[in-house]
PDB file of C-alpha atoms in Angstrom:
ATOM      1  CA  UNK V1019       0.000   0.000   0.000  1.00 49.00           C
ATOM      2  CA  UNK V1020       1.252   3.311  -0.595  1.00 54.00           C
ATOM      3  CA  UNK V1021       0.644   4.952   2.606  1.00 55.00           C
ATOM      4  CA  UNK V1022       3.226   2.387   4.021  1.00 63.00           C
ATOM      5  CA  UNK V1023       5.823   3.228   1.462  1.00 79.00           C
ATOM      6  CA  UNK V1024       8.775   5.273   3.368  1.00 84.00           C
ATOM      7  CA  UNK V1025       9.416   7.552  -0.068  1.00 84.00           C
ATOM      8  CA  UNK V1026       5.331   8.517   0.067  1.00 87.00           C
ATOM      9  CA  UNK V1027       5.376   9.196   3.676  1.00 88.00           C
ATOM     10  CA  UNK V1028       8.171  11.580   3.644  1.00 88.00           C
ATOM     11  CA  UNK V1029       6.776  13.867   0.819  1.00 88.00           C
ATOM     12  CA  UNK V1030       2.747  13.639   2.500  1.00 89.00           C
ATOM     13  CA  UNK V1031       4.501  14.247   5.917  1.00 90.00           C
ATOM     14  CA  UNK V1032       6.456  17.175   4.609  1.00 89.00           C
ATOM     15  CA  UNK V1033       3.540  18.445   2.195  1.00 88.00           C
ATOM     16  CA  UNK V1034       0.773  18.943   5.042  1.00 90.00           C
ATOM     17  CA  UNK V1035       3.215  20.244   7.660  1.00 88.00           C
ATOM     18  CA  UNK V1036       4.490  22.699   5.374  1.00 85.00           C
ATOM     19  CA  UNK V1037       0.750  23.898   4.309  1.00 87.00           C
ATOM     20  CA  UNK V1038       0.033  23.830   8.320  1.00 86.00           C
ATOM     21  CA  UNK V1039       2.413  26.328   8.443  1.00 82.00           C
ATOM     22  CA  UNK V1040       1.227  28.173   5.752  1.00 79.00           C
ATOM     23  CA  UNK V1041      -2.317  28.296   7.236  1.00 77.00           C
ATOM     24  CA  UNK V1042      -0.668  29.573  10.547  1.00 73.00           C
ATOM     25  CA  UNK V1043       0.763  32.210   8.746  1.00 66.00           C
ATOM     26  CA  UNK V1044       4.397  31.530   8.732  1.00 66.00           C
ATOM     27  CA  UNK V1045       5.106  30.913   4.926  1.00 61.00           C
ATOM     28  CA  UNK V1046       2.259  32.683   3.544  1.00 61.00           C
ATOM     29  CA  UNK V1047       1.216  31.532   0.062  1.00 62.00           C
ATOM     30  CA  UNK V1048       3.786  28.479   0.248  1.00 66.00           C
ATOM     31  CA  UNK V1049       0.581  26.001   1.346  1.00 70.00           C
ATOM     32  CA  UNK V1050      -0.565  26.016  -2.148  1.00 71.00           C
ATOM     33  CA  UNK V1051       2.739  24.128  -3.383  1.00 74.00           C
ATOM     34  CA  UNK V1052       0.652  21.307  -1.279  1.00 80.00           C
ATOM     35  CA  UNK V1053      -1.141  20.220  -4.573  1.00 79.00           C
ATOM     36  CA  UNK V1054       2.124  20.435  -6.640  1.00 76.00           C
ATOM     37  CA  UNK V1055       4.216  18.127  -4.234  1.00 82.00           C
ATOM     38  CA  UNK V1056       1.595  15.466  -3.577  1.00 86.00           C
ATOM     39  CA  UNK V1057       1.528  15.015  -7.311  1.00 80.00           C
ATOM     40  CA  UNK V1058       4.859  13.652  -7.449  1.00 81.00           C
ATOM     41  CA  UNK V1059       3.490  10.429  -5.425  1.00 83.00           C
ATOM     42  CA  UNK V1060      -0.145  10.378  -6.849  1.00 85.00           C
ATOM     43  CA  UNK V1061      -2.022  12.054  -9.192  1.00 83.00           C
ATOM     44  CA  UNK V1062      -3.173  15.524  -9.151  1.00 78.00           C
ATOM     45  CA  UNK V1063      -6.716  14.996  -8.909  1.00 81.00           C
ATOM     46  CA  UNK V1064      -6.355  12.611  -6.099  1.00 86.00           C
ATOM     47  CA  UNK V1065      -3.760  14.635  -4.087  1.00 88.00           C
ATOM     48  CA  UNK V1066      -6.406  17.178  -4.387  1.00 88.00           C
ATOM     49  CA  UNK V1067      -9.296  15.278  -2.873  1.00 90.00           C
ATOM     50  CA  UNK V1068      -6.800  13.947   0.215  1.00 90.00           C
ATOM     51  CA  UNK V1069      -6.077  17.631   0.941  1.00 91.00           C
ATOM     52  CA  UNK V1070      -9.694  18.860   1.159  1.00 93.00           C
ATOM     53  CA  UNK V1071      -9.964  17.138   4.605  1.00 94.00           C
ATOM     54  CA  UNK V1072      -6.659  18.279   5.913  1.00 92.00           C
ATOM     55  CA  UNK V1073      -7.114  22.117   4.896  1.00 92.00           C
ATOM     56  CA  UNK V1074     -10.699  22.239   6.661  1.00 94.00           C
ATOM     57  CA  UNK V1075      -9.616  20.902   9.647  1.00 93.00           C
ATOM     58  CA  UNK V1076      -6.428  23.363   9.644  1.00 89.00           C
ATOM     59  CA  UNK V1077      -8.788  26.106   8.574  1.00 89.00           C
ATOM     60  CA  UNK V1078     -11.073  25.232  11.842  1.00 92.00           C
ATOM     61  CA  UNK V1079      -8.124  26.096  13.882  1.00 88.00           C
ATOM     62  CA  UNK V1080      -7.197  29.246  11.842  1.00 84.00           C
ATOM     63  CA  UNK V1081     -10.305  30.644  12.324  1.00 89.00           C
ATOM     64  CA  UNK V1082     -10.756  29.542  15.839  1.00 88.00           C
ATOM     65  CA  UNK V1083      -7.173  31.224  16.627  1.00 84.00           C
ATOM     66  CA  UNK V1084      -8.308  34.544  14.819  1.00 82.00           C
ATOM     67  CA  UNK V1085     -12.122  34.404  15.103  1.00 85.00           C
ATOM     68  CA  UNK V1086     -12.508  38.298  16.688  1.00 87.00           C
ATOM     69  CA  UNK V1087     -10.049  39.879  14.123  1.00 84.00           C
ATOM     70  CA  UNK V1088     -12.152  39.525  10.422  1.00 89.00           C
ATOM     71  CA  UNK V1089     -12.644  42.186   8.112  1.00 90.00           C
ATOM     72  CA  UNK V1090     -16.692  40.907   6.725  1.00 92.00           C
ATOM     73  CA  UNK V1091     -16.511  43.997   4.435  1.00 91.00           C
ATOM     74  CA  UNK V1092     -13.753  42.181   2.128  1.00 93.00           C
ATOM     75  CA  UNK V1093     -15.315  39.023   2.713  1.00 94.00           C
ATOM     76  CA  UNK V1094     -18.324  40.544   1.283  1.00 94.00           C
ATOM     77  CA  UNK V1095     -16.692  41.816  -1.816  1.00 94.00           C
ATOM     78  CA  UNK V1096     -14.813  38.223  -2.205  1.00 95.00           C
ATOM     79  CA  UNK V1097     -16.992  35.488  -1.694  1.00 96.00           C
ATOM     80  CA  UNK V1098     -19.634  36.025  -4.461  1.00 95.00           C
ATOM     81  CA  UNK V1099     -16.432  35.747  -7.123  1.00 95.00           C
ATOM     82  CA  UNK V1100     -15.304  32.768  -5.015  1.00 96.00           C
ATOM     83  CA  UNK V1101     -18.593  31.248  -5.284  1.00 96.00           C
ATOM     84  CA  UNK V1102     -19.184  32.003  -8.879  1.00 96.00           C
ATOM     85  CA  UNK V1103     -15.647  30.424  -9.254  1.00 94.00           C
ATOM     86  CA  UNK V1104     -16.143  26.930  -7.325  1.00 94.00           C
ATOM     87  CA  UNK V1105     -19.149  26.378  -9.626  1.00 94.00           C
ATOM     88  CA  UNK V1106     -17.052  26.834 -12.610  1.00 93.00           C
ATOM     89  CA  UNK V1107     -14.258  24.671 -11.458  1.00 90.00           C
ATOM     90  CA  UNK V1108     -16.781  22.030 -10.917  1.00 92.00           C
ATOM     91  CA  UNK V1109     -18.685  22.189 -14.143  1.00 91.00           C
ATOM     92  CA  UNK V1110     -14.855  22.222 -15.917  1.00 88.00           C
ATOM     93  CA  UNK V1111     -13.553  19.380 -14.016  1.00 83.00           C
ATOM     94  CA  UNK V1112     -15.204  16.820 -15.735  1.00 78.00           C
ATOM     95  CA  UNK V1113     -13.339  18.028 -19.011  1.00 81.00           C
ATOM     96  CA  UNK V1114      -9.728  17.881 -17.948  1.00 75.00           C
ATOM     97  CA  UNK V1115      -7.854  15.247 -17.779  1.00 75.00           C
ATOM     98  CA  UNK V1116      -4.703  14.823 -14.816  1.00 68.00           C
ATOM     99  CA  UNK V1117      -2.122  15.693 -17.423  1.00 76.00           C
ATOM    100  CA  UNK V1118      -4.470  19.237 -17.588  1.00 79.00           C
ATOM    101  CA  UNK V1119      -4.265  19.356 -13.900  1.00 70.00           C
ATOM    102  CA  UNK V1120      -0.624  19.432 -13.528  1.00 70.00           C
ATOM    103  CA  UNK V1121       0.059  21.583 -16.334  1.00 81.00           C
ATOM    104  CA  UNK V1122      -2.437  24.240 -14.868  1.00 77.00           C
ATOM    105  CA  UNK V1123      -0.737  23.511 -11.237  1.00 71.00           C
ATOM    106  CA  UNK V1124       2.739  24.395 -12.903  1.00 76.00           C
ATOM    107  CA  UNK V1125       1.533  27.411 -14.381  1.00 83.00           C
ATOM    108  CA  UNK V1126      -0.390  28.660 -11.753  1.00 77.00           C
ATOM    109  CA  UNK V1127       2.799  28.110  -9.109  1.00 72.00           C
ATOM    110  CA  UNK V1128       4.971  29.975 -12.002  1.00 81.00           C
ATOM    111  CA  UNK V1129       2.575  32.769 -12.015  1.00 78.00           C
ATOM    112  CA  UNK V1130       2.916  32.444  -8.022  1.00 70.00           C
ATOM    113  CA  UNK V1131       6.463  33.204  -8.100  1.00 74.00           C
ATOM    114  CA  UNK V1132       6.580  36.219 -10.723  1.00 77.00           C
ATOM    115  CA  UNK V1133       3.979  37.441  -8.440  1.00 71.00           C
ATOM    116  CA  UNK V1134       6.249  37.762  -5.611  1.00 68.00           C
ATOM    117  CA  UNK V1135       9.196  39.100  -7.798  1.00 71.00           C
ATOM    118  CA  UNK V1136       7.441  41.656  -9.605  1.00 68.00           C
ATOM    119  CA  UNK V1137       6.789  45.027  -7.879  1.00 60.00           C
ATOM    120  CA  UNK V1138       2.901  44.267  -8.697  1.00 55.00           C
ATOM    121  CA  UNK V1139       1.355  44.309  -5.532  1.00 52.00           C
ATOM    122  CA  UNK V1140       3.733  47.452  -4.185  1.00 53.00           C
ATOM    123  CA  UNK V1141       2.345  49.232  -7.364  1.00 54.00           C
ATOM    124  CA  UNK V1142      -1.377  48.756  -6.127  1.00 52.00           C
ATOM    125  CA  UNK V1143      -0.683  49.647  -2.911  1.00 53.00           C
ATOM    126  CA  UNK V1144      -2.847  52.373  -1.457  1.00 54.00           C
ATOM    127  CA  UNK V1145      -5.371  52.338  -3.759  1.00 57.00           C
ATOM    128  CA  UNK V1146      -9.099  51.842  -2.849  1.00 60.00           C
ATOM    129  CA  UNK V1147     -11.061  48.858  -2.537  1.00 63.00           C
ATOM    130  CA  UNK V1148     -12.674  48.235  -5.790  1.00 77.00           C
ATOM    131  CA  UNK V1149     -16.100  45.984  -6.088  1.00 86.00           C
ATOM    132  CA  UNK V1150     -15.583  44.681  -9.167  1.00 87.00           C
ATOM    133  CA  UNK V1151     -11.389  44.132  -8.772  1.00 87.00           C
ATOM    134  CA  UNK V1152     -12.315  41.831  -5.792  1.00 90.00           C
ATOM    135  CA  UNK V1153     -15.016  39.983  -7.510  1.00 93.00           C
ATOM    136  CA  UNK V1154     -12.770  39.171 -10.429  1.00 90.00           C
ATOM    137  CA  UNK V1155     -10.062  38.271  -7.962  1.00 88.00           C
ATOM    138  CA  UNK V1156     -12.357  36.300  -5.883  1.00 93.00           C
ATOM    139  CA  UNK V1157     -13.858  34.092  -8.770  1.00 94.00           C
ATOM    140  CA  UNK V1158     -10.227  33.579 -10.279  1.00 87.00           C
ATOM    141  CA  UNK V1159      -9.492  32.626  -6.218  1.00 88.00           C
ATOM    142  CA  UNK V1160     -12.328  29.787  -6.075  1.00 92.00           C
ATOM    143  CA  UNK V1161     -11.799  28.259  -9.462  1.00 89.00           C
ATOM    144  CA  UNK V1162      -8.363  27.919  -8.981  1.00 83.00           C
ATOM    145  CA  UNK V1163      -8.727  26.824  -5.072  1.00 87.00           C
ATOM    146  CA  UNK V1164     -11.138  24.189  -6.509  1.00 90.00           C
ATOM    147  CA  UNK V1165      -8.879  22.422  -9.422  1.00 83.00           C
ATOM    148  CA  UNK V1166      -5.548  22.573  -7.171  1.00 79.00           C
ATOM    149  CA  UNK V1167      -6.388  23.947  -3.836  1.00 83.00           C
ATOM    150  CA  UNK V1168      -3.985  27.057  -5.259  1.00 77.00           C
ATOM    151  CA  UNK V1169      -6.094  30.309  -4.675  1.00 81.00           C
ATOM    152  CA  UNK V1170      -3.941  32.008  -2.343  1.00 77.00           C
ATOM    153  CA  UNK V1171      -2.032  34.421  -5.168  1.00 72.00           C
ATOM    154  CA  UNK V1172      -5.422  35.562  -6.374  1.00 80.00           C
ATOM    155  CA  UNK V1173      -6.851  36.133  -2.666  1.00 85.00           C
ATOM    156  CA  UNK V1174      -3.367  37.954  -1.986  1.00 77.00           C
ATOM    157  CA  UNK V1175      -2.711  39.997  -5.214  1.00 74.00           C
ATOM    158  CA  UNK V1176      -6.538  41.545  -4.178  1.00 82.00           C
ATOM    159  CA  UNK V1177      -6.065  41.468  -0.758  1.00 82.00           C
ATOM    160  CA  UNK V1178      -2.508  42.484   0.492  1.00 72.00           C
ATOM    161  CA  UNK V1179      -2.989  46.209  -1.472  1.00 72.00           C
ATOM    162  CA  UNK V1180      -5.774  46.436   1.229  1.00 77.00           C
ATOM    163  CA  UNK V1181      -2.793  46.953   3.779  1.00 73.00           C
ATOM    164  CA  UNK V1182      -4.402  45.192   6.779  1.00 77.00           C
ATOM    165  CA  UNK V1183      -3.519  44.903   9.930  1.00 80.00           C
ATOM    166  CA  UNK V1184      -1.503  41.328  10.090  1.00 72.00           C
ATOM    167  CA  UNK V1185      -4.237  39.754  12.409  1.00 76.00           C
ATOM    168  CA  UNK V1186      -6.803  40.796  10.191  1.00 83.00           C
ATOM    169  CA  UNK V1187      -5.147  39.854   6.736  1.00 80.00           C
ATOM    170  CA  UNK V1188      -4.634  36.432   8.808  1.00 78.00           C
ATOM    171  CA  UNK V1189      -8.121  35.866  10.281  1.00 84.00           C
ATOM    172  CA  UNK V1190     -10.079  37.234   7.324  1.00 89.00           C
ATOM    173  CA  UNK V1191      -7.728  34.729   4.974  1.00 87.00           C
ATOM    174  CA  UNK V1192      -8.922  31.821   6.997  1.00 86.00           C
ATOM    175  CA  UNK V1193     -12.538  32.751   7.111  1.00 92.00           C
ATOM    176  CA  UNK V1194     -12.139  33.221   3.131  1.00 94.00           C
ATOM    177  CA  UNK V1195     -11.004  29.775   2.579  1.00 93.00           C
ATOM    178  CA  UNK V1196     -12.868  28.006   5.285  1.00 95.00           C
ATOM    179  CA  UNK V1197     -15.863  28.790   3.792  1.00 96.00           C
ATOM    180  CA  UNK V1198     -14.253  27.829   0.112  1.00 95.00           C
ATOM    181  CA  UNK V1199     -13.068  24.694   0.869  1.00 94.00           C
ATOM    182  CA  UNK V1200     -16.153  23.764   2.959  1.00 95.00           C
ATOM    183  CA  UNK V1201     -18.107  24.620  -0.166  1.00 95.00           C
ATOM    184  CA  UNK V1202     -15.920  22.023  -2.050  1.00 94.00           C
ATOM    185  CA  UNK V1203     -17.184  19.393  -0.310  1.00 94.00           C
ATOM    186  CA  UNK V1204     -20.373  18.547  -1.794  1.00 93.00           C
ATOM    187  CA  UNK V1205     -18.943  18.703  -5.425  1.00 93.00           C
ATOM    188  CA  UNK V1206     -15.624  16.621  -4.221  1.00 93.00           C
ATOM    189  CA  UNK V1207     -18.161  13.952  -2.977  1.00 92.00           C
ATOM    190  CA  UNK V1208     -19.892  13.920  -6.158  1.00 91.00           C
ATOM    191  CA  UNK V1209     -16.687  13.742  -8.607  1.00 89.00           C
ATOM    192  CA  UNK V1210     -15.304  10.754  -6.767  1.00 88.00           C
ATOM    193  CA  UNK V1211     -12.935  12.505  -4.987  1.00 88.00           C
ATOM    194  CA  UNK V1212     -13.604  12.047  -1.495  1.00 90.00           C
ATOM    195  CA  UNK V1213     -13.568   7.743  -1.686  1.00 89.00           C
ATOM    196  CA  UNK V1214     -12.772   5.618   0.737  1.00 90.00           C
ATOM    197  CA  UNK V1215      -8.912   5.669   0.040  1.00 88.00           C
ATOM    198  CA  UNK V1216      -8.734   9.179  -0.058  1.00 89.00           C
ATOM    199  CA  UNK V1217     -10.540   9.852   3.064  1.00 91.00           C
ATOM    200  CA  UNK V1218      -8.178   6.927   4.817  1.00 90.00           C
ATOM    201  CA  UNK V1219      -5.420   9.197   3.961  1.00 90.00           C
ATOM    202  CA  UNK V1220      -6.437  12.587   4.913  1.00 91.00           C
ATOM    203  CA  UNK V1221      -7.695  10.832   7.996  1.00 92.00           C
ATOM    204  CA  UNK V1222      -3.706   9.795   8.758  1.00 91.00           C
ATOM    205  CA  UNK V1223      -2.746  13.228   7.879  1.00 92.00           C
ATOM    206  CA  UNK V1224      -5.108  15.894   9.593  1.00 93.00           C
ATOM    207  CA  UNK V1225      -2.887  15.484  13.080  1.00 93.00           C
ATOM    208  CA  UNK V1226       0.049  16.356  11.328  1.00 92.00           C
ATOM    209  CA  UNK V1227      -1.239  19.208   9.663  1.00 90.00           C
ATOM    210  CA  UNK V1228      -3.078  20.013  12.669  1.00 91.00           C
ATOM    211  CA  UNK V1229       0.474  20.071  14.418  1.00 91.00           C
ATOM    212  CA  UNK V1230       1.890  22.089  11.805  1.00 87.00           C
ATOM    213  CA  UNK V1231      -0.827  24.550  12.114  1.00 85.00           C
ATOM    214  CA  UNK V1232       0.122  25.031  15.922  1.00 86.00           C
ATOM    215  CA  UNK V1233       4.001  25.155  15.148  1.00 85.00           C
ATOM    216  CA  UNK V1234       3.615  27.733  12.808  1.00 79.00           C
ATOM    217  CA  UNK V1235       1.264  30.112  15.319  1.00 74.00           C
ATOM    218  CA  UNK V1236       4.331  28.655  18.110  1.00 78.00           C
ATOM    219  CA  UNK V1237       7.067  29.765  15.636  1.00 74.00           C
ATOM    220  CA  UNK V1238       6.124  32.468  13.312  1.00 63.00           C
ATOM    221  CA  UNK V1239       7.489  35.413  15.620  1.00 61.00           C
ATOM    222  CA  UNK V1240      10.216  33.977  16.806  1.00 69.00           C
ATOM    223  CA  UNK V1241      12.366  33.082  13.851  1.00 64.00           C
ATOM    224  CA  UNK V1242      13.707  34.552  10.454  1.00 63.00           C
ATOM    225  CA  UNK V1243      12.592  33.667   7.381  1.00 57.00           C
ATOM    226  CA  UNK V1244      14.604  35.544   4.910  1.00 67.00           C
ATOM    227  CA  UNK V1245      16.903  32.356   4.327  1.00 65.00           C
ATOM    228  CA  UNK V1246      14.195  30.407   4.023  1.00 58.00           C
ATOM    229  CA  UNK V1247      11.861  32.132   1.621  1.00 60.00           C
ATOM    230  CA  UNK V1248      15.587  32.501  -0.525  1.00 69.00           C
ATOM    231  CA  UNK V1249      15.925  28.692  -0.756  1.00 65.00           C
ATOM    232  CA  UNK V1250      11.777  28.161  -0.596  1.00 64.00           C
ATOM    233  CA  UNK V1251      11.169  29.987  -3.883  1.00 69.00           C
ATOM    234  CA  UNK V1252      13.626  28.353  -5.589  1.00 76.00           C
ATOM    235  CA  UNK V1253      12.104  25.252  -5.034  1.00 70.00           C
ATOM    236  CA  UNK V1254       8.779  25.933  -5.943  1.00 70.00           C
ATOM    237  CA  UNK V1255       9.882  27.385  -8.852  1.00 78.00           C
ATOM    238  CA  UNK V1256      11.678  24.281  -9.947  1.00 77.00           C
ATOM    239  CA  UNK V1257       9.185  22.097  -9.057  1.00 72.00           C
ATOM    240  CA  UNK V1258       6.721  24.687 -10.875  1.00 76.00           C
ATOM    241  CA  UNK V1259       8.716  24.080 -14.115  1.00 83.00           C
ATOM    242  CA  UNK V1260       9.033  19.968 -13.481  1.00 78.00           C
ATOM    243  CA  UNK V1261       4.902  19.456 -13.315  1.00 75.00           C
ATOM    244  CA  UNK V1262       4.978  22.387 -16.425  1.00 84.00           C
ATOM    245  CA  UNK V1263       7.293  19.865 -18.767  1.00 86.00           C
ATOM    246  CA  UNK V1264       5.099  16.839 -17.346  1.00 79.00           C
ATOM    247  CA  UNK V1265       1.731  18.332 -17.885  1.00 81.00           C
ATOM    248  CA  UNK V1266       2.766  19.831 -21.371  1.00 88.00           C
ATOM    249  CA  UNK V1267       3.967  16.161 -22.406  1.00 85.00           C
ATOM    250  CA  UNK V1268       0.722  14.550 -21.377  1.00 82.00           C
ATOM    251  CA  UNK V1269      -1.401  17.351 -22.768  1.00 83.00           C
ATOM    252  CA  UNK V1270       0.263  17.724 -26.319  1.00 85.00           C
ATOM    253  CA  UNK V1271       2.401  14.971 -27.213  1.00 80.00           C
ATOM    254  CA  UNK V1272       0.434  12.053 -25.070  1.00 68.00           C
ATOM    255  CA  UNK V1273       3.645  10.766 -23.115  1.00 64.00           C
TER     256      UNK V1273
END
């Protein structure tokens, strides 16, 4: 069985702590590479429907930890998008196949990391809170949260211009994608993504993301993360061009 495999354990183990941490707010939008790295044992689609479980139950303890600091005015703006989104994700899933999946992961975590080299966000910085802007940005944030669990750049590029106060960009972030994910559920269930297997495995790995969830809250003021957000980006990026090359050969030359 897979889950007893050493190699599979290491990268699930090291996936869902490192998108604990993410949800506690200590790498930021590194959770999404959670998708991305579980594809290298299993496919895509499947690595998405273990991680449903996992994020909910780290998003329970997000929310909990931050439940009195919540900006409901950008959650307003956001959610119908993210709504609109989900329900285009799930009438779209049925036409894609896994070699789709990982090419759109790849893209999605190169578009990730020009996002945080550009000067884009600095540039809308200050600027007011537009209805439309965060509708886009919030549809754009639940279609891609619901192919690849990888809507944290969209929530971010609309969000961080807002300049929030830290605990508020962190407890209105985990109401936002509490209340995505939960909404994948139903649709999950119905695309076969949420079997017994799957469910067996997010079941073996909600404690350790969980944990991770409550080292990152434990850690995130009391260590430097310059290094690591050097050597972090790096990796994503090549793993961001690895699942490119592997989708792209799937998707047009059927390898």
């Amino acid at each position: 069985m897979p889950m007893l495999d050493p190699y599979f354990l290491a990268v699930a183990v090291f996936t869902v702590l490192l998108v604990g941490l993410s949800k506690a707010g200590l790498l930021g939008s590194l959770g999404m590479v959670g998708v991305p790295l579980l594809s290298l044992i299993m496919p895509a689609r499947d690595a998405a429907g273990v991680l449903l479980p996992v994020l909910i139950a780290m998003d329970i303890i997000a929310v909990y930890a931050y439940r009195n600091d919540v900006d409901w005015r950008l959650l307003r703006i956001m959610l119908p998008g993210a709504a609109v989104g989900t329900l285009v994700g799930w009438v779209l899933w049925s036409f894609v196949s896994d070699d789709m999946v990982l090419l759109f992961v790849g893209i999605v975590t190169l578009l990730f990391i020009l996002d945080a080299i550009l000067p884009l966000r600095k540039k809308l910085e200050g600027l007011p809170p537009s209805r439309p802007w965060g509708i886009f940005w919030g549809s754009f944030a639940g279609f891609t949260s619901f192919i690849s669990h990888t809507g944290g750049p969209p929530y971010q590029i609309y969000a961080l211009p807002q300049r929030l106060p830290p605990a508020i960009y962190a407890g209105t972030s985990a109401v936002f994608f509490f209340i995505v994910n939960s909404a994948k559920l139903i649709p999950y269930f119905f695309l076969g993504q949420l079997n017994v297997h799957n469910l067996q495995l997010s079941a073996m790995f909600i404690p350790v993301g969980i944990a991770g969830v409550f080292a990152g809250i434990f850690l995130v003021r009391r260590i430097s993360m310059q290094l690591f957000y050097r050597i972090a980006y790096w990796l994503v990026f090549l793993l961001a061009l690895k699942l490119v090359w592997d989708g792209a050969r799937g998707v047009f030359l059927g390898l």
